[in-house]
Tab-separated table of N, CA, C and O in Angstrom:
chain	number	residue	atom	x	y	z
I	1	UNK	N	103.094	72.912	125.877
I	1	UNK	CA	102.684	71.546	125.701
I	1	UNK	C	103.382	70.882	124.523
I	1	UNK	O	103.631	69.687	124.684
I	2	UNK	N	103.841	71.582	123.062
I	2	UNK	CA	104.402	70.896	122.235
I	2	UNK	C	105.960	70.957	122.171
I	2	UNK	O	106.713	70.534	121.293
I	3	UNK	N	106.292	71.724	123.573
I	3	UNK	CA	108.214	71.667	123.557
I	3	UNK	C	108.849	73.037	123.195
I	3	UNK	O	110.058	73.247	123.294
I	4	UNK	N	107.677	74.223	122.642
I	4	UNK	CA	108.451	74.956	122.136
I	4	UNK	C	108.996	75.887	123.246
I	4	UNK	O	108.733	75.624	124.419
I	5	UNK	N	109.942	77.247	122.835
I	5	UNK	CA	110.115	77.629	123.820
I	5	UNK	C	110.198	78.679	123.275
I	5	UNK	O	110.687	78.714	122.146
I	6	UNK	N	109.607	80.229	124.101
I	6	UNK	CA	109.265	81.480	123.745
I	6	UNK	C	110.166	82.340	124.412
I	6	UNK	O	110.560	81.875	125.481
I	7	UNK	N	110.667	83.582	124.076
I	7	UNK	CA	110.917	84.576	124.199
I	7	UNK	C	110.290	85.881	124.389
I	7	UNK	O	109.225	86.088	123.806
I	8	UNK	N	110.972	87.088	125.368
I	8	UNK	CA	109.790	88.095	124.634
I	8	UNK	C	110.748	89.252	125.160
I	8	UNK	O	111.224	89.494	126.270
I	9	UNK	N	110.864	90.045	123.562
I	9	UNK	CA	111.487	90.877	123.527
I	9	UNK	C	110.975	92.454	123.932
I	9	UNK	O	109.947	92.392	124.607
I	10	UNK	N	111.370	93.651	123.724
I	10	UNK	CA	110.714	95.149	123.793
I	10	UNK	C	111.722	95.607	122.587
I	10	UNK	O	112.891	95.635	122.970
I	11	UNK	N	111.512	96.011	121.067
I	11	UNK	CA	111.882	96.220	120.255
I	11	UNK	C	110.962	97.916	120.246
I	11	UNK	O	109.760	98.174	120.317
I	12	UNK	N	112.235	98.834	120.119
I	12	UNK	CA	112.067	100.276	120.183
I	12	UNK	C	112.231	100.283	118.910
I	12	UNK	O	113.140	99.558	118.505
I	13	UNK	N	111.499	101.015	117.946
I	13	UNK	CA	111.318	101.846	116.693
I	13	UNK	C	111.642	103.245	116.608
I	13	UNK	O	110.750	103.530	117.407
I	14	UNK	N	112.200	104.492	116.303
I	14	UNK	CA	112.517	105.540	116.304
I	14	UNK	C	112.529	106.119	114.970
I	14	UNK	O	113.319	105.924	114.046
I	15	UNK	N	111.515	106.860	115.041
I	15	UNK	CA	111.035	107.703	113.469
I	15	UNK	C	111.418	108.927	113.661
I	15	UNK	O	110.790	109.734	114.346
I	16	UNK	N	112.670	109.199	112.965
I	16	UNK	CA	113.651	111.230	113.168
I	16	UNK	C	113.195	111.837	112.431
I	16	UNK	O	113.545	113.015	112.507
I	17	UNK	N	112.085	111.471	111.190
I	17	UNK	CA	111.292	112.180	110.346
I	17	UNK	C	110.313	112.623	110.733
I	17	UNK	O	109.813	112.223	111.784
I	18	UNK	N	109.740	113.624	109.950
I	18	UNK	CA	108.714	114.621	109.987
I	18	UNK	C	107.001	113.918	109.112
I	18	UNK	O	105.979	114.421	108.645
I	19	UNK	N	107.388	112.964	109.245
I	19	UNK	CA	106.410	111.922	108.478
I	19	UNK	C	106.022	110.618	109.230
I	19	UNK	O	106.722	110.299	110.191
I	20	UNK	N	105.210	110.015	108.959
I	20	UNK	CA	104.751	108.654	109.351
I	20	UNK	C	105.408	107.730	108.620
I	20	UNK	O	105.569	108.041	107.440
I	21	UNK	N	105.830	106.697	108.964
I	21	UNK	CA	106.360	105.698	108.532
I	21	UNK	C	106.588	104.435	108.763
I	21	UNK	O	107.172	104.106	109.796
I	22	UNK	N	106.182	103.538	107.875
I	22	UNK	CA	106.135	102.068	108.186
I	22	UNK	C	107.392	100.802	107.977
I	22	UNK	O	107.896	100.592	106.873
I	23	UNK	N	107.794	100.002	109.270
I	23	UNK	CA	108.796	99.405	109.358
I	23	UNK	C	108.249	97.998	109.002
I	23	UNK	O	107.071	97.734	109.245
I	24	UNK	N	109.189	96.963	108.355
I	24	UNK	CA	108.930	95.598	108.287
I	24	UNK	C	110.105	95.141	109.220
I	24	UNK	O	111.320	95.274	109.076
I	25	UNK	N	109.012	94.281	110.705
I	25	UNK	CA	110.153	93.657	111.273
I	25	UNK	C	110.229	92.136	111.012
I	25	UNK	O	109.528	91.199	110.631
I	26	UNK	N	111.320	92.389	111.379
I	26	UNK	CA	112.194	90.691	110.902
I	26	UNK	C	113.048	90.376	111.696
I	26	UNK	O	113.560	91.245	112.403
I	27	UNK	N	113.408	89.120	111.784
I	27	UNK	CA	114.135	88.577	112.936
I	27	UNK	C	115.154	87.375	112.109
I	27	UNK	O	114.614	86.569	111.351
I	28	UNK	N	116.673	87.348	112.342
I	28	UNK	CA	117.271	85.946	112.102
I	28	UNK	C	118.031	85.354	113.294
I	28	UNK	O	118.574	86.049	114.153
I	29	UNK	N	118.030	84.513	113.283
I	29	UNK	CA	118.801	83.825	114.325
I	29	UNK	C	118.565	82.059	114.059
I	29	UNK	O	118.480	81.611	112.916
I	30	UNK	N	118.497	81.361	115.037
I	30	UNK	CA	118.481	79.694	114.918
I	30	UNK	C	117.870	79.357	113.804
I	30	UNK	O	117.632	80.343	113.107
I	31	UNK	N	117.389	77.981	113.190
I	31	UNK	CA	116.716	77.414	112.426
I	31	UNK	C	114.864	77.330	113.002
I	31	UNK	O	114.913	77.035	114.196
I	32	UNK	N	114.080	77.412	112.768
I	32	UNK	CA	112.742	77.126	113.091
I	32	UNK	C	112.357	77.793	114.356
I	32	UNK	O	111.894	77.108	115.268
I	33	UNK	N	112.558	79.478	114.529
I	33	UNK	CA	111.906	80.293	115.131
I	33	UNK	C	110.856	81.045	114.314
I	33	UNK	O	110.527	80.818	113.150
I	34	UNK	N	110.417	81.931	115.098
I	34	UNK	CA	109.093	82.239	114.384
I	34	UNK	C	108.844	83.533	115.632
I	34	UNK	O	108.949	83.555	116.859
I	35	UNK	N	108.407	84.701	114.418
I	35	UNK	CA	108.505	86.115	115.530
I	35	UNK	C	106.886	86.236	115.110
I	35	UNK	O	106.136	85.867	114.206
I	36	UNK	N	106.840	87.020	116.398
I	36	UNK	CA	105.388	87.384	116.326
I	36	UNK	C	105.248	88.499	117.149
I	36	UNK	O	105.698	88.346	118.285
I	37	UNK	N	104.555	89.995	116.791
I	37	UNK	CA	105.012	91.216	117.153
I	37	UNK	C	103.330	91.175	117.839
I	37	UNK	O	102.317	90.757	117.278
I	38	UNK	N	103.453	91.708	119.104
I	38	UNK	CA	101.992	91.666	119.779
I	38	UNK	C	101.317	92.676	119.200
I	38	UNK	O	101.863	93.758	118.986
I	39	UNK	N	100.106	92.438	118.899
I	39	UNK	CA	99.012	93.840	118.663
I	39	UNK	C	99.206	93.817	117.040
I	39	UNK	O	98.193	94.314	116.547
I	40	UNK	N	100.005	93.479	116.171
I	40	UNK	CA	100.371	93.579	114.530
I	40	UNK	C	99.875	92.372	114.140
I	40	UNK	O	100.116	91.343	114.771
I	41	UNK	N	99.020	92.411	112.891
I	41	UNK	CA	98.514	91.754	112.099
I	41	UNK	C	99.384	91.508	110.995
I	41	UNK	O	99.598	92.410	110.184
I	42	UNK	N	100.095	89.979	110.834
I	42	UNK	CA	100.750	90.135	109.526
I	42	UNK	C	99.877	90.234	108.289
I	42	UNK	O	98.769	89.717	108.149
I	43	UNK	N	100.586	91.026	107.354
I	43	UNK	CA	99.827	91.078	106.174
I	43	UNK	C	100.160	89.539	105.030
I	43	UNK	O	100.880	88.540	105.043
I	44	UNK	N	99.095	90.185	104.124
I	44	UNK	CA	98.932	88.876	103.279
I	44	UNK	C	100.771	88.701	102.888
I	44	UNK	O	100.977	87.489	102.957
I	45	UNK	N	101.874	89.296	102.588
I	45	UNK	CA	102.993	88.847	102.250
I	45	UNK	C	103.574	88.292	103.120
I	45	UNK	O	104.712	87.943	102.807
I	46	UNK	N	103.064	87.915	104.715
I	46	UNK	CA	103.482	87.560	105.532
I	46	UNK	C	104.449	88.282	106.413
I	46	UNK	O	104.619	87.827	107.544
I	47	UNK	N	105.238	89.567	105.967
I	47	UNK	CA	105.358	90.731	106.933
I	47	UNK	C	104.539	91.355	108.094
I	47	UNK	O	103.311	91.439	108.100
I	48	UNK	N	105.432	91.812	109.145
I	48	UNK	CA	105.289	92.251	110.225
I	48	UNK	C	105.405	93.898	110.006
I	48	UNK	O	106.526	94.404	110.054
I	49	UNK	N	104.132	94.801	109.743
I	49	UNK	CA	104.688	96.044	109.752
I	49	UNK	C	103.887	96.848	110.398
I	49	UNK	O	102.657	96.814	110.362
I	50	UNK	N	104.720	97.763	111.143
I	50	UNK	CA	104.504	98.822	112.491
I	50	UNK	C	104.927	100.009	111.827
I	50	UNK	O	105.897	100.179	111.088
I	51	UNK	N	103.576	101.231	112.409
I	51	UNK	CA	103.820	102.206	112.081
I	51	UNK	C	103.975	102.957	112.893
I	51	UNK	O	103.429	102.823	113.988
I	52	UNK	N	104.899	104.146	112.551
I	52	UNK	CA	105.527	105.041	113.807
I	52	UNK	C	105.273	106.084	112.748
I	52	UNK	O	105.277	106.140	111.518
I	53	UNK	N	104.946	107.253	114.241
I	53	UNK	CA	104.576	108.599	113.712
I	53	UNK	C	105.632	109.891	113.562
I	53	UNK	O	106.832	109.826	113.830
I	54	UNK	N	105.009	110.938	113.135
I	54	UNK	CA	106.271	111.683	113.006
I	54	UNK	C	107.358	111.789	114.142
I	54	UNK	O	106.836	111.856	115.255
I	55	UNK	N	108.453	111.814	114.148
I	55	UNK	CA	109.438	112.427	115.476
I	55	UNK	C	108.781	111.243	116.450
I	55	UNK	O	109.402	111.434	117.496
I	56	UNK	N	108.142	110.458	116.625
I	56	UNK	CA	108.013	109.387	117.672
I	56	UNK	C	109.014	107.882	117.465
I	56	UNK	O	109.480	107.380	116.442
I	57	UNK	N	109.106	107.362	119.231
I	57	UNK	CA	109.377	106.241	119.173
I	57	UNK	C	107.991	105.111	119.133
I	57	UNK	O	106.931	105.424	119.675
I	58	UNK	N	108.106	104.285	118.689
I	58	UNK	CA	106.737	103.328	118.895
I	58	UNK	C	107.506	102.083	119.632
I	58	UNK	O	108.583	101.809	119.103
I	59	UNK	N	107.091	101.165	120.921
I	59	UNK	CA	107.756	100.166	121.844
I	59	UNK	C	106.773	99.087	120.963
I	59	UNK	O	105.582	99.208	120.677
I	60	UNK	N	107.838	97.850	120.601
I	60	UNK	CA	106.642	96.636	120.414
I	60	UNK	C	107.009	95.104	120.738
I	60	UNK	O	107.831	94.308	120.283
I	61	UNK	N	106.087	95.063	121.668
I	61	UNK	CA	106.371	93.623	122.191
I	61	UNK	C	106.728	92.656	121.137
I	61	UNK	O	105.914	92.549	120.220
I	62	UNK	N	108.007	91.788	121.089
I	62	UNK	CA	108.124	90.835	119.853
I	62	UNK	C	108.250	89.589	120.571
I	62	UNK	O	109.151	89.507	121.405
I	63	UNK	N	107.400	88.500	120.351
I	63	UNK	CA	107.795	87.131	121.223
I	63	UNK	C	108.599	86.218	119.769
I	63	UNK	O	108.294	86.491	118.609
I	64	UNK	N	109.547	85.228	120.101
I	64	UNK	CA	110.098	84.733	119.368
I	64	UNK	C	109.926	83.224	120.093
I	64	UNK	O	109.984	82.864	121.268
I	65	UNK	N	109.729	82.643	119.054
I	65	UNK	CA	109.542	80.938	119.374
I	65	UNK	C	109.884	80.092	118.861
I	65	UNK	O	109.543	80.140	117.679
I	66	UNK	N	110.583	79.002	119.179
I	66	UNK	CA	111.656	78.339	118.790
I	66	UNK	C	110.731	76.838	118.997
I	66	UNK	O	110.377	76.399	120.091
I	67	UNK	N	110.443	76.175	117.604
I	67	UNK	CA	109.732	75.059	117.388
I	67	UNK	C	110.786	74.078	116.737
I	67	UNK	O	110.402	72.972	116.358
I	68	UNK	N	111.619	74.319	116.649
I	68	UNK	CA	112.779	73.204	115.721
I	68	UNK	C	112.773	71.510	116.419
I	68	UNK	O	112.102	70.936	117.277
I	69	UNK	N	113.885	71.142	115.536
I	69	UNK	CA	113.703	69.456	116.082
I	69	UNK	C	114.624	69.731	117.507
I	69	UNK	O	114.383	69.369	118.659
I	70	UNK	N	115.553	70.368	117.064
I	70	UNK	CA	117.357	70.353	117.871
I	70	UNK	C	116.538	71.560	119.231
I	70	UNK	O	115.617	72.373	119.155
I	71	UNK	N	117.424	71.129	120.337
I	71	UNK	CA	117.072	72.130	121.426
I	71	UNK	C	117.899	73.193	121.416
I	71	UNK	O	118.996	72.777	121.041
I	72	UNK	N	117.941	74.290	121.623
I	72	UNK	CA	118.338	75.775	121.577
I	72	UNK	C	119.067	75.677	123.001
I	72	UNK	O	118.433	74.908	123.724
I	73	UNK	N	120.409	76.313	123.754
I	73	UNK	CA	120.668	76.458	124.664
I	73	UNK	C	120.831	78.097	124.650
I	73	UNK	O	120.201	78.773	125.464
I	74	UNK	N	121.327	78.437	124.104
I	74	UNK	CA	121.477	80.150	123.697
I	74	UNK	C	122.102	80.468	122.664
I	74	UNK	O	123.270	80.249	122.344
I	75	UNK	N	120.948	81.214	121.935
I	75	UNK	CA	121.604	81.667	120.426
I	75	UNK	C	121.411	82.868	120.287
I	75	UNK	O	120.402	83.381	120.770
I	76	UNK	N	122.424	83.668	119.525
I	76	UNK	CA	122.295	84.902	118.574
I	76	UNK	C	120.962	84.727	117.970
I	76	UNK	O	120.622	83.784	117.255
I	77	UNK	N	119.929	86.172	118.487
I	77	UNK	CA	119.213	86.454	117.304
I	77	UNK	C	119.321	88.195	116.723
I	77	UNK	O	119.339	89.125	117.528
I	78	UNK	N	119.371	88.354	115.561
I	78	UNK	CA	119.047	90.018	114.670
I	78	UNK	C	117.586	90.240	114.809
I	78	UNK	O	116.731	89.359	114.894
I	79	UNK	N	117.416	91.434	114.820
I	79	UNK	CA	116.374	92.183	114.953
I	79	UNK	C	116.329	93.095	113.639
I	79	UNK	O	117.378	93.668	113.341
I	80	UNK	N	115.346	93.256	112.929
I	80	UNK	CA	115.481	93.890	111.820
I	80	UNK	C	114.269	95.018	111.743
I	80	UNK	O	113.104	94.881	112.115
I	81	UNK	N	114.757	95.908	111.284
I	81	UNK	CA	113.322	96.943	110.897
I	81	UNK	C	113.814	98.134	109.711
I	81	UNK	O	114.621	99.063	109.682
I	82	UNK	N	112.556	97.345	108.521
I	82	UNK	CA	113.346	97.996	107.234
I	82	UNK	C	112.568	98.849	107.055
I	82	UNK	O	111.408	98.580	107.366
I	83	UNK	N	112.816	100.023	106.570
I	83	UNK	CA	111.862	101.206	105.799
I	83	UNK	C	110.835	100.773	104.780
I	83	UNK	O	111.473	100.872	103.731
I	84	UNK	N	109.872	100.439	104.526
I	84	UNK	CA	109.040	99.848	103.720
I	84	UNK	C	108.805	100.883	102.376
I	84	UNK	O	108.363	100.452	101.311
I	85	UNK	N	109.161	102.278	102.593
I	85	UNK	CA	109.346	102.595	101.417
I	85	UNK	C	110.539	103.101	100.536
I	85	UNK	O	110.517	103.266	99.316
I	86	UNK	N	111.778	103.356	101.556
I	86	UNK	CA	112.608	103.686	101.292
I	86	UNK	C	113.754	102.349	101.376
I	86	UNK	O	114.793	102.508	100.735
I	87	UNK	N	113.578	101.032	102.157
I	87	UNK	CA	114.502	99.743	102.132
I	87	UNK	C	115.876	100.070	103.043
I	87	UNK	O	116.900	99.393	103.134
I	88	UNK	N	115.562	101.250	103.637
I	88	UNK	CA	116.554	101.511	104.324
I	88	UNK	C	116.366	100.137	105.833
I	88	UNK	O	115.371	99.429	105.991
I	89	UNK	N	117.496	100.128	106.625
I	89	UNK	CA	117.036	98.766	107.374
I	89	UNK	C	118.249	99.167	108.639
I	89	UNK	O	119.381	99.618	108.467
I	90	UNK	N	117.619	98.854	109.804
I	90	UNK	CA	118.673	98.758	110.866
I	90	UNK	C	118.768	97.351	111.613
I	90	UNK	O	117.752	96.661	111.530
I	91	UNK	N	119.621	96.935	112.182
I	91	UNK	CA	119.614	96.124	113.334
I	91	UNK	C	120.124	96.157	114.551
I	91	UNK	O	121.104	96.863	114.791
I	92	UNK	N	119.527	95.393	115.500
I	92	UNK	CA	119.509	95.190	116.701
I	92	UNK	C	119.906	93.766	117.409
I	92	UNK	O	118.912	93.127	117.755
I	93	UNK	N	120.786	93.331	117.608
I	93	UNK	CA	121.718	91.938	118.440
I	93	UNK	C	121.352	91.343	119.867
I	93	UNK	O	121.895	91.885	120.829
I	94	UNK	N	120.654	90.488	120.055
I	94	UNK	CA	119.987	89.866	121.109
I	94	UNK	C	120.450	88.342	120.908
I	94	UNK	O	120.924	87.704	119.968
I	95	UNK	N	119.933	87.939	122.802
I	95	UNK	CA	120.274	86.160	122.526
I	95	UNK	C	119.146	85.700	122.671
I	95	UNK	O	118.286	86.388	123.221
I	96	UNK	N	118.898	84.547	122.259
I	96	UNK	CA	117.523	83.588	122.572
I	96	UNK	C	117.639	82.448	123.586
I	96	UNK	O	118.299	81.436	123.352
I	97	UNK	N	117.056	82.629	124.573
I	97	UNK	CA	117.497	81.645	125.476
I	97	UNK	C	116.488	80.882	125.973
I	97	UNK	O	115.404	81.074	126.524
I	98	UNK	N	117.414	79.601	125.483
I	98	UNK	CA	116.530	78.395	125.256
I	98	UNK	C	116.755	77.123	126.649
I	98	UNK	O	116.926	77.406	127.835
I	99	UNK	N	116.706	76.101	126.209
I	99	UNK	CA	117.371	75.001	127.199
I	99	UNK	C	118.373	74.992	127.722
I	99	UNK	O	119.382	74.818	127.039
I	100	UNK	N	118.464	75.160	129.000
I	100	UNK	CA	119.609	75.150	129.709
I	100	UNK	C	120.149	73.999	129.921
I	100	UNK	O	119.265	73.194	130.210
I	101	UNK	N	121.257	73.495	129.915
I	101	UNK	CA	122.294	72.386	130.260
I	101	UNK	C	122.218	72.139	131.357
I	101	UNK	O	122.386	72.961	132.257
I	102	UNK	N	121.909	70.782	131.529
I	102	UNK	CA	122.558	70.353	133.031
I	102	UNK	C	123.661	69.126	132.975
I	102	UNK	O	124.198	68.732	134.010
C-alpha cells in the first residue's frame, strides 16, 4: 500500500566450530532498504543476531525492503554475517529486484 517493494532471501550460516556462535547480519546495497531476518528480534543496538550451533548450518529467512524516494529496477545487494565475538565477517552477492521497466 505505501509503494515499497520486498524481497526475500534464504541466507545459510555455517558454524565449522566446535562451539556456538553468534552472527550479526547486515545487508548493503541501494539507498533506503531495510533487512529484516524472520523469527530474530533486533537487539537494543539495532543488530540482527543469529545463533548457530556447534558444526551446524542455521537457514534464515531475510526479507529486504526497499522504501526510498527513487524506484529500484535491479540492484546489487551484500549480505553480511560478522562473528560477534571474534569480527571475523563473510559475504554473500545477491540482486534486489525491484521495478521493472516498461
Amino acid at each position: 500500500k505505501d509503494g515499497s517493494i520486498r524481497n526475500g532471501y534464504t541466507v545459510g550460516i555455517i558454524n565449522k566450530r566446535l562451539q556456538q556462535r553468534e552472527f550479526a547480519l547486515g545487508v548493503a546495497g541501494p539507498p533506503g532498504i531495510r533487512l529484516e531476518a524472520v523469527g530474530a528480534t533486533p537487539r537494543a543496538d539495532g543488530r540482527t543476531v543469529i545463533s548457530v550451533g556447534p558444526d551446524q548450518t542455521r537457514e534464515v529467512r531475510a526479507l529486504i525492503t526497499h522504501k526510498g524516494p527513487d524506484a529500484v529496477n535491479m540492484a546489487p545487494v551484500t549480505f553480511y554475517a560478522t562473528d560477534t565475538a571474534s569480527g571475523e565477517r563473510t559475504a554473500a552477492a545477491d540482486h534486489f529486484h525491484g521495478l521493472e521497466e516498461h
